[in-house]
Short mmCIF file of C-alpha atoms in Angstrom, two decimals:
data_model
loop_
_atom_site.label_atom_id
_atom_site.label_comp_id
_atom_site.label_asym_id
_atom_site.label_seq_id
_atom_site.Cartn_x
_atom_site.Cartn_y
_atom_site.Cartn_z
CA MET V 28 0.20 -0.15 0.03
CA PHE V 29 1.26 3.55 -0.64
CA VAL V 30 2.02 5.66 2.24
CA GLU V 31 3.08 9.38 1.36
CA LYS V 32 5.88 10.53 2.60
CA PHE V 33 7.53 14.53 1.91
CA VAL V 34 10.76 14.75 0.10
CA GLY V 35 12.10 17.18 -2.25
CA ARG V 36 10.49 19.92 -1.21
CA GLY V 37 13.47 22.14 1.32
CA THR V 38 13.16 24.69 -1.42
CA GLU V 39 9.39 25.24 -1.33
CA MET V 40 8.82 24.62 2.34
CA SER V 41 11.73 27.56 2.93
CA PHE V 42 9.77 29.82 0.80
CA LEU V 43 6.80 29.40 3.17
CA GLU V 44 8.27 29.45 6.39
CA GLN V 45 10.06 32.62 5.29
CA TYR V 46 6.76 34.58 4.72
CA TYR V 47 5.34 33.28 7.91
CA GLY V 48 8.22 34.54 9.79
CA MET V 49 7.48 38.07 8.82
CA PRO V 50 6.44 40.27 11.43
CA ASP V 51 2.89 41.36 9.53
CA SER V 52 0.15 39.92 7.61
CA GLN V 53 1.19 38.04 4.33
CA MET V 54 0.05 36.90 0.97
CA VAL V 55 1.55 33.78 -1.22
CA VAL V 56 0.29 32.16 -4.19
CA VAL V 57 1.05 28.60 -4.52
CA TYR V 58 0.72 26.65 -8.10
CA GLY V 59 1.55 23.85 -10.25
CA SER V 60 0.37 21.09 -11.95
CA LYS V 61 -2.14 18.38 -10.51
CA GLY V 62 -1.02 15.75 -8.63
CA VAL V 63 2.24 17.38 -8.05
CA GLY V 64 1.80 17.71 -4.27
CA LYS V 65 0.81 21.12 -3.68
CA THR V 66 -1.60 20.09 -1.03
CA LYS V 67 0.93 17.54 0.64
CA LEU V 68 3.42 20.82 0.83
CA ILE V 69 0.71 22.99 2.75
CA GLN V 70 -0.79 20.10 5.05
CA GLU V 71 3.11 20.11 6.34
CA PHE V 72 3.91 23.56 6.49
CA CYS V 73 0.32 23.93 8.36
CA LYS V 74 1.31 21.11 10.90
CA GLY V 75 1.21 22.51 14.69
CA ARG V 76 0.09 25.90 13.31
CA LYS V 77 -3.45 27.47 13.75
CA ALA V 78 -4.66 27.09 10.24
CA TYR V 79 -7.82 27.02 8.27
CA TYR V 80 -8.34 25.16 4.76
CA TYR V 81 -11.22 25.47 2.23
CA LEU V 82 -11.41 24.25 -2.03
CA ALA V 83 -13.21 26.41 -3.69
CA ARG V 84 -15.35 24.88 -6.52
CA ALA V 85 -16.54 26.11 -9.86
CA CYS V 86 -20.20 27.95 -8.74
CA SER V 87 -20.86 30.91 -8.75
CA GLY V 88 -19.76 34.03 -6.20
CA ARG V 89 -23.06 33.31 -4.28
CA GLU V 90 -22.62 29.83 -3.72
CA GLN V 91 -19.78 29.82 -2.88
CA CYS V 92 -20.38 31.52 0.29
CA CYS V 93 -23.03 28.79 0.77
CA GLN V 94 -20.45 26.39 0.20
CA TRP V 95 -17.73 27.89 2.70
CA GLY V 96 -20.52 29.32 5.14
CA GLY V 97 -21.91 25.69 5.01
CA GLU V 98 -18.00 24.39 6.32
CA LEU V 99 -17.57 26.74 9.02
CA ARG V 100 -21.55 25.67 10.17
CA GLU V 101 -20.18 22.37 10.52
CA LYS V 102 -17.43 23.37 12.48
CA GLY V 103 -19.77 25.12 15.27
CA ILE V 104 -18.96 27.95 14.12
CA SER V 105 -22.28 30.53 13.37
CA VAL V 106 -22.39 32.14 10.16
CA ALA V 107 -25.38 33.63 8.20
CA LYS V 108 -27.17 31.19 5.27
CA TYR V 109 -26.30 33.63 2.76
CA PRO V 110 -22.60 35.12 4.38
CA ASP V 111 -20.51 37.74 2.49
CA TYR V 112 -16.96 37.57 2.46
CA GLU V 113 -16.32 39.82 4.81
CA GLU V 114 -18.17 37.15 7.28
CA LEU V 115 -16.60 34.35 5.94
CA LEU V 116 -12.75 35.49 6.34
CA ALA V 117 -13.71 37.25 9.81
CA ALA V 118 -14.96 33.65 10.88
CA SER V 119 -12.37 31.56 9.59
CA VAL V 120 -9.38 33.12 11.58
CA THR V 121 -10.08 33.39 15.32
CA GLU V 122 -9.98 37.01 16.57
CA LYS V 123 -8.68 36.12 20.21
CA GLU V 124 -5.24 34.43 18.29
CA THR V 125 -2.34 36.36 18.53
CA GLU V 126 -0.06 33.40 16.84
CA LYS V 127 0.29 34.09 12.99
CA GLN V 128 -2.56 32.27 11.73
CA VAL V 129 -2.99 30.71 7.77
CA LEU V 130 -6.22 30.92 5.78
CA VAL V 131 -5.59 28.31 2.81
CA ILE V 132 -7.90 28.71 -0.46
CA ASP V 133 -7.36 25.88 -2.88
CA GLU V 134 -8.53 25.97 -6.60
CA PHE V 135 -8.81 30.27 -5.74
CA GLN V 136 -8.85 30.87 -9.05
CA HIS V 137 -12.77 29.63 -8.86
CA MET V 138 -13.44 32.25 -6.76
CA LEU V 139 -11.92 35.09 -9.08
CA LYS V 140 -14.10 34.05 -12.16
CA GLY V 141 -17.03 33.55 -10.44
CA ASP V 142 -16.85 36.76 -8.41
CA ALA V 143 -14.62 40.10 -9.08
CA VAL V 144 -15.64 41.80 -5.95
CA PHE V 145 -13.78 38.40 -4.20
CA PHE V 146 -10.10 39.44 -3.86
CA THR V 147 -11.05 42.95 -3.05
CA LYS V 148 -12.73 41.65 -0.09
CA LEU V 149 -9.61 39.56 0.65
CA ALA V 150 -7.16 42.27 0.27
CA GLU V 151 -8.88 44.72 2.50
CA PHE V 152 -9.07 41.68 5.13
CA MET V 153 -5.51 41.07 4.97
CA GLU V 154 -4.86 44.69 5.57
CA SER V 155 -6.93 45.32 8.09
CA ARG V 156 -4.48 42.66 10.53
CA LEU V 157 -1.77 44.09 9.58
CA SER V 158 -0.57 44.55 13.36
CA GLY V 159 -1.44 42.30 16.40
CA ARG V 160 -3.30 39.72 14.73
CA PRO V 161 -1.24 39.11 11.84
CA VAL V 162 -2.54 36.00 9.47
CA MET V 163 -0.61 34.36 6.31
CA ILE V 164 -3.30 33.93 3.02
CA ILE V 165 -2.07 31.25 1.21
CA LEU V 166 -3.69 31.03 -2.17
CA CYS V 167 -3.21 27.71 -4.30
CA THR V 168 -4.38 26.86 -7.91
CA SER V 169 -3.50 24.31 -10.61
CA ALA V 170 -4.20 26.88 -12.95
CA SER V 171 -0.34 27.38 -14.09
CA GLY V 172 -1.15 29.28 -17.45
CA TRP V 173 -4.00 31.31 -15.95
CA VAL V 174 -1.65 32.90 -12.82
CA GLU V 175 1.52 33.22 -15.02
CA ASN V 176 -0.78 35.25 -18.12
CA HIS V 177 -4.16 36.30 -16.40
CA MET V 178 -4.80 36.41 -12.79
CA VAL V 179 -2.85 40.11 -12.28
CA GLY V 180 -5.17 41.37 -15.48
CA LYS V 181 -8.04 40.39 -13.75
CA ILE V 182 -7.37 41.66 -10.12
CA GLY V 183 -5.84 44.59 -11.53
CA SER V 184 -3.24 46.98 -8.82
CA ARG V 185 -4.96 45.14 -6.37
CA ALA V 186 -1.92 42.56 -7.02
CA SER V 187 0.10 44.66 -5.54
CA VAL V 188 -0.84 42.71 -2.26
CA ILE V 189 0.46 39.83 -3.17
CA GLY V 190 3.99 39.27 -1.25
CA GLY V 191 5.44 36.08 -3.57
CA PHE V 192 4.43 33.50 -6.12
CA LEU V 193 5.64 29.59 -5.43
CA LYS V 194 5.57 27.28 -8.56
CA MET V 195 5.73 24.08 -7.26
CA ARG V 196 8.15 21.83 -9.84
CA GLU V 197 7.65 18.02 -10.43
CA LEU V 198 9.84 16.29 -8.85
CA ARG V 199 13.08 14.50 -10.76
CA PHE V 200 13.82 10.96 -10.70
CA ALA V 201 16.00 10.73 -8.01
CA GLU V 202 13.19 12.19 -5.78
CA MET V 203 10.51 10.05 -7.20
CA ARG V 204 12.88 7.32 -6.36
CA ARG V 205 13.29 8.16 -2.70
CA LEU V 206 9.39 8.82 -2.29
CA PHE V 207 8.60 5.11 -3.72
CA PRO V 208 11.60 2.90 -2.77
CA GLN V 209 9.87 -0.56 -3.58
CA TYR V 210 9.63 0.15 -7.32
CA LYS V 211 12.40 -2.34 -8.79
CA PHE V 212 15.04 0.49 -10.72
CA GLU V 213 14.27 -0.98 -14.14
CA ASP V 214 10.24 -0.42 -13.24
CA CYS V 215 10.64 2.74 -11.47
CA MET V 216 12.67 4.38 -14.79
CA ARG V 217 10.09 3.21 -17.42
CA ILE V 218 6.84 4.22 -15.19
CA TYR V 219 8.90 7.34 -14.81
CA ALA V 220 8.92 7.92 -18.63
CA VAL V 221 4.76 7.61 -18.59
CA LEU V 222 4.13 9.92 -15.57
CA GLY V 223 7.08 12.29 -14.82
CA GLY V 224 7.58 13.32 -10.84
CA ILE V 225 4.01 14.15 -10.41
CA PRO V 226 3.10 12.07 -7.15
CA GLY V 227 -0.78 12.67 -7.86
CA TYR V 228 -0.38 10.15 -10.56
CA TRP V 229 1.97 7.97 -9.04
CA MET V 230 -0.68 7.27 -6.06
CA ASN V 231 -2.80 5.02 -8.56
CA PHE V 232 0.37 2.67 -9.20
CA GLN V 233 0.98 -0.26 -7.23
CA PRO V 234 4.83 -1.24 -6.54
CA GLU V 235 4.73 -4.76 -6.73
CA LEU V 236 3.51 -4.57 -10.55
CA SER V 237 5.65 -4.19 -13.37
CA ALA V 238 5.76 -0.93 -15.54
CA ARG V 239 3.92 -3.48 -17.99
CA GLU V 240 1.10 -4.50 -15.39
CA ASN V 241 0.90 -0.87 -13.98
CA ILE V 242 -0.18 0.55 -17.37
CA ILE V 243 -2.59 -2.06 -18.49
CA ARG V 244 -3.95 -2.02 -15.04
CA ASN V 245 -4.18 1.54 -14.51
CA ILE V 246 -3.82 3.39 -17.66
CA LEU V 247 -5.46 0.91 -20.25
CA ALA V 248 -7.95 -0.30 -18.47
CA LYS V 249 -11.05 1.42 -18.73
CA GLU V 250 -12.10 1.47 -15.24
CA SER V 251 -9.23 3.05 -14.25
CA ARG V 252 -9.46 6.60 -13.11
CA LEU V 253 -5.71 7.79 -15.24
CA TYR V 254 -8.03 5.89 -17.96
CA GLY V 255 -9.83 9.13 -19.27
CA GLU V 256 -7.45 11.17 -17.63
CA MET V 257 -5.71 13.09 -20.24
CA GLU V 258 -9.00 13.59 -22.39
CA VAL V 259 -10.82 15.20 -19.31
CA TYR V 260 -8.35 17.76 -18.59
CA LEU V 261 -7.76 18.73 -21.50
CA GLU V 262 -11.61 19.59 -22.42
CA GLN V 263 -11.70 21.25 -19.02
CA GLU V 264 -8.22 23.79 -19.65
CA LEU V 265 -8.93 24.50 -23.61
CA ARG V 266 -11.71 25.48 -25.49
CA GLU V 267 -11.06 23.97 -28.65
CA PRO V 268 -9.79 20.42 -28.20
CA GLY V 269 -9.91 19.28 -31.46
CA VAL V 270 -7.40 21.56 -32.40
CA TYR V 271 -5.08 21.03 -29.73
CA ASN V 272 -5.42 16.96 -29.85
CA THR V 273 -4.27 17.60 -33.78
CA ILE V 274 -1.38 19.36 -32.64
CA LEU V 275 -0.30 16.99 -29.90
CA THR V 276 -0.61 14.03 -32.09
CA ALA V 277 1.83 15.61 -34.72
CA MET V 278 4.22 16.45 -32.02
CA ALA V 279 3.90 13.03 -30.49
CA ARG V 280 4.87 11.39 -34.01
CA ASP V 281 7.91 13.92 -33.81
CA CYS V 282 6.90 16.62 -35.87
CA ASN V 283 8.77 19.38 -33.69
CA LYS V 284 9.11 21.78 -35.93
CA LEU V 285 6.82 24.50 -36.88
CA ASN V 286 7.26 23.45 -40.65
CA ASP V 287 6.65 19.60 -39.92
CA ILE V 288 3.62 20.35 -37.70
CA TYR V 289 1.90 22.64 -40.62
CA ARG V 290 2.73 20.17 -43.08
CA HIS V 291 1.13 17.46 -40.92
CA THR V 292 -2.13 19.68 -39.83
CA ASN V 293 -2.02 21.65 -42.48
CA PHE V 294 -2.93 24.83 -39.98
CA SER V 295 -1.77 28.11 -40.59
CA ARG V 296 1.51 28.93 -39.67
CA ALA V 297 -0.20 31.93 -37.75
CA LYS V 298 -2.74 29.38 -36.14
CA ILE V 299 -0.08 27.00 -34.78
CA SER V 300 1.78 29.21 -33.37
CA VAL V 301 -0.91 30.97 -31.02
CA TYR V 302 -2.22 27.07 -30.18
CA LEU V 303 1.77 26.58 -29.14
CA LYS V 304 1.69 29.56 -26.98
CA ASN V 305 -1.46 28.03 -25.41
CA LEU V 306 -0.08 24.77 -24.77
CA MET V 307 3.12 26.52 -23.22
CA GLU V 308 0.78 28.26 -20.83
CA LEU V 309 -0.39 25.32 -19.49
CA ASP V 310 3.59 23.45 -19.17
CA LEU V 311 2.05 20.63 -21.70
CA VAL V 312 4.76 21.66 -24.58
CA GLU V 313 8.16 23.70 -24.42
CA LYS V 314 9.95 25.25 -26.54
CA VAL V 315 13.74 23.72 -26.47
CA TYR V 316 16.65 25.83 -26.91
CA SER V 317 19.77 24.39 -27.74
CA TYR V 318 22.53 24.41 -25.54
CA ASP V 319 24.90 27.74 -27.19
CA THR V 320 28.59 27.05 -28.56
CA ASP V 321 30.88 28.09 -30.98
CA GLY V 322 28.66 26.07 -33.66
CA ARG V 323 25.69 27.74 -34.16
CA ALA V 324 25.64 27.43 -37.43
CA ASN V 325 25.06 24.42 -37.57
CA THR V 326 22.52 24.06 -34.44
CA GLN V 327 18.69 23.67 -34.99
CA LYS V 328 15.86 26.71 -33.90
CA GLY V 329 12.57 26.31 -33.03
CA ILE V 330 12.34 22.98 -31.99
CA TYR V 331 8.54 22.06 -29.68
CA ARG V 332 8.60 19.52 -27.69
CA ILE V 333 5.97 17.44 -25.53
CA ALA V 334 6.54 18.55 -21.62
CA ASN V 335 4.30 16.34 -19.62
CA PRO V 336 5.43 12.64 -20.10
CA TYR V 337 1.65 11.83 -19.43
CA VAL V 338 0.56 14.07 -22.51
CA ARG V 339 3.04 12.35 -24.50
CA PHE V 340 2.19 8.84 -23.76
CA TYR V 341 -1.24 9.53 -24.26
CA PHE V 342 -1.01 11.10 -27.60
CA ARG V 343 2.14 8.77 -28.79
CA TYR V 344 -0.21 5.16 -27.67
CA LEU V 345 -3.55 6.44 -27.09
CA PHE V 346 -5.16 8.52 -29.00
CA PRO V 347 -4.00 7.36 -32.73
CA ASN V 348 -5.21 3.42 -31.50
CA GLU V 349 -8.56 4.30 -29.69
CA SER V 350 -10.38 1.87 -32.18
CA MET V 351 -7.96 -0.59 -30.91
CA LEU V 352 -7.68 0.33 -27.18
CA GLN V 353 -12.18 -0.37 -27.58
CA LEU V 354 -11.85 -3.81 -29.05
CA LEU V 355 -8.98 -5.19 -27.36
CA SER V 356 -8.49 -6.24 -23.61
CA PRO V 357 -5.56 -4.24 -22.21
CA GLU V 358 -3.05 -6.75 -22.24
CA ASP V 359 -3.50 -7.57 -26.00
CA PHE V 360 -3.27 -4.22 -26.15
CA TYR V 361 -0.12 -3.60 -24.83
CA ASP V 362 1.16 -6.21 -26.71
CA ARG V 363 0.17 -5.28 -29.76
CA LYS V 364 0.97 -1.43 -29.81
CA VAL V 365 3.30 -0.55 -26.88
CA ALA V 366 5.63 -2.80 -26.14
CA GLU V 367 7.51 -3.46 -29.50
CA SER V 368 8.46 0.12 -29.25
CA TYR V 369 8.60 0.91 -25.52
CA ASP V 370 11.81 1.11 -24.70
CA LEU V 371 12.68 3.32 -27.03
CA TYR V 372 9.93 5.63 -26.08
CA VAL V 373 11.80 5.24 -22.64
CA GLU V 374 14.74 6.80 -24.22
CA GLU V 375 13.83 10.34 -24.06
CA ALA V 376 13.14 10.52 -20.28
CA TYR V 377 16.49 8.75 -19.84
CA ARG V 378 18.37 11.28 -21.44
CA ARG V 379 16.47 13.93 -19.05
CA ILE V 380 17.76 11.69 -15.95
CA CYS V 381 21.31 11.72 -17.30
CA ARG V 382 21.42 15.84 -17.27
CA GLU V 383 20.01 15.36 -13.88
CA TYR V 384 22.05 13.45 -12.10
CA MET V 385 25.39 14.82 -14.22
CA GLY V 386 23.84 18.08 -13.18
CA ARG V 387 25.18 17.45 -9.36
CA GLU V 388 28.79 17.80 -10.92
CA TYR V 389 28.12 20.87 -13.30
CA ARG V 390 26.31 24.28 -12.81
CA ALA V 391 24.51 24.33 -16.37
CA VAL V 392 23.34 21.61 -18.07
CA GLY V 393 21.60 21.40 -21.58
CA GLU V 394 21.48 19.46 -24.85
CA TRP V 395 23.12 20.66 -28.03
CA LEU V 396 20.64 19.73 -30.93
CA GLY V 397 22.35 19.96 -34.51
CA LYS V 398 21.33 20.29 -38.11
CA THR V 399 23.14 16.81 -37.95
CA GLY V 400 24.10 15.10 -35.62
CA VAL V 401 22.90 15.76 -31.44
CA ILE V 402 24.61 15.75 -28.40
CA ASP V 403 22.81 14.58 -25.25
CA ILE V 404 24.49 16.54 -22.51
CA VAL V 405 26.46 19.32 -22.29
CA ALA V 406 27.90 20.78 -19.38
CA SER V 407 29.55 23.54 -18.21
CA ASP V 408 30.97 24.54 -14.60
CA GLY V 409 31.30 28.59 -15.53
CA GLN V 410 34.77 28.52 -15.72
CA GLY V 411 35.71 26.86 -18.50
CA THR V 412 35.46 23.09 -17.76
CA VAL V 413 32.80 21.62 -20.16
CA GLY V 414 31.42 18.05 -20.23
CA VAL V 415 29.66 16.18 -22.66
CA GLY V 416 27.14 12.86 -22.48
CA ALA V 417 25.58 10.52 -24.52
CA CYS V 418 22.82 8.53 -23.50
CA VAL V 419 21.22 4.93 -24.36
CA TRP V 420 18.61 3.23 -22.39
CA SER V 421 17.28 0.42 -25.05
CA ARG V 422 20.26 -1.82 -25.94
CA THR V 423 23.82 -2.11 -25.06
CA MET V 424 25.99 1.00 -26.25
CA GLU V 425 28.12 0.34 -28.81
CA TYR V 426 31.40 2.13 -30.30
CA ARG V 427 29.53 3.70 -33.10
CA ASP V 428 27.49 5.80 -30.11
CA TYR V 429 30.94 7.47 -29.27
CA GLU V 430 31.48 7.83 -32.81
CA TRP V 431 28.73 9.56 -33.20
CA LEU V 432 29.12 11.58 -30.25
CA LEU V 433 32.66 12.59 -31.63
CA PHE V 434 30.99 13.77 -34.90
CA SER V 435 28.62 16.12 -33.30
CA MET V 436 31.19 17.46 -31.44
CA LYS V 437 32.89 18.44 -34.07
CA LYS V 438 29.92 19.86 -35.55
CA ALA V 439 29.24 21.91 -32.54
CA ARG V 440 32.86 22.77 -31.84
CA ILE V 441 32.99 21.37 -28.57
CA ALA V 442 36.27 20.60 -26.67
CA SER V 443 36.10 18.39 -23.71
CA THR V 444 38.27 15.84 -21.58
CA ASP V 445 35.02 14.95 -19.72
CA ILE V 446 33.30 12.48 -22.48
CA ARG V 447 30.73 10.24 -20.26
CA LEU V 448 28.65 7.52 -21.71
CA TYR V 449 25.35 6.43 -19.93
CA CYS V 450 23.43 3.03 -20.58
CA GLU V 451 21.92 0.15 -18.19
CA LYS V 452 22.46 -2.48 -20.44
CA GLY V 453 26.19 -2.49 -20.81
CA PHE V 454 28.83 -1.63 -23.21
CA ASP V 455 30.81 -3.37 -25.86
CA ASP V 456 34.31 -4.53 -25.66
CA ALA V 457 36.04 -1.35 -28.06
CA LEU V 458 34.37 0.91 -25.45
CA ARG V 459 35.27 -0.47 -22.86
CA GLN V 460 38.95 -0.17 -24.15
CA LYS V 461 38.66 3.63 -24.76
CA ALA V 462 37.40 3.66 -20.88
CA GLU V 463 40.52 1.67 -20.34
CA GLU V 464 42.85 4.36 -21.79
CA GLY V 465 40.82 6.76 -19.77
CA LYS V 466 39.36 8.32 -23.17
CA VAL V 467 35.73 8.39 -21.74
CA LYS V 468 34.13 7.13 -18.65
CA LEU V 469 31.17 4.66 -18.76
CA LEU V 470 28.56 4.88 -16.36
CA GLY V 471 24.68 3.87 -15.22
CA ILE V 472 21.96 6.01 -13.34
CA ARG V 473 21.64 2.78 -11.33
CA GLU V 474 25.40 2.83 -10.38
CA SER V 475 25.27 6.60 -9.53
CA GLU V 476 22.24 6.11 -7.45
CA GLY V 477 24.22 5.65 -3.98
CA ARG V 478 26.57 8.32 -4.65
#
């Protein structure tokens, strides 16, 4: 059985502690993808403190007040049947307390969208408690794109009362290994390629099952929670899911440049650019920038990539094969449509994880994307030392992989004495000879975990 632990959030906890430690009242916004761990962070922060939590609903302002009032009455706090925001806020924070109290409003975007007066009343309430009875207000939301691009415009000059913004990132692979130590290494790697660092998704999986069995039981089975998760999410967040589905399907087929997407979809380039911008606001797509080297003339530009691992899996395997998914059993679907290419699918996640581990020793880490040739890892310590790396997950690494890396380094005009080759399935004899000569380092993430 899954037992939720709290790991990898030291920076985020320090952020909240910093604002709580200020003598006057403070308001902060905590936002990030659904399931990333925002609620768990806030629960840990509120332990031992006087705190009140309210989860906002998608409804009118009047109904919101009724819902909030009903929850207060269940706690024995007397409020009117149709309370206003002033009454609700005063009732949620005890007048007698002198220690700073915490008021958490989760998915607060529903309150702003449902009633424009809400934030004005909230700001006035905070300002009325500047001395003697300070309060810390935490506004939490999964609507990352809305926070970064629309929230300030919605609340106007009142945004100045917000002391800070905290974006919750996905957990890194090493952190997920600590959070879910029961998984075998290979299964953890394969699951990370699908679910990424979203603990809320991992809670639907069982560590006693293999990656194959978990995907079959918890994604492909129609009764599973994750089966329709992506379709529902996209329809909630995007007004024209048909257009976005088409663009994401093209990207899942390795159409990663604007012209490639244009040729696949036949949408105008201007339209594609607008929709890609919207997808980037939701952290579903990222624009990938090649590591800057002297070989700029050989570098690709304008590369887009699906950033959310589960979105990538959905549009790589499920969306284009919906008919077969309906007709076949989950086991047959996996064996016919997923199994053969899945280790190749994991390659991209493996490269990202290798960059994470190499980043422990270097200040800046990225990738070089050439017109001919790529370098999976380019790292710099900021003082002139450059490291490079190549990564292979799906097979044994061969000498030709090393030769290709040297070719790409020449195109990128990179010279390095720190060449690292990452592979979990071993290396051929020629590469082992190079390692003995001190030309390369042969590494694996599994063996690096204890360092």
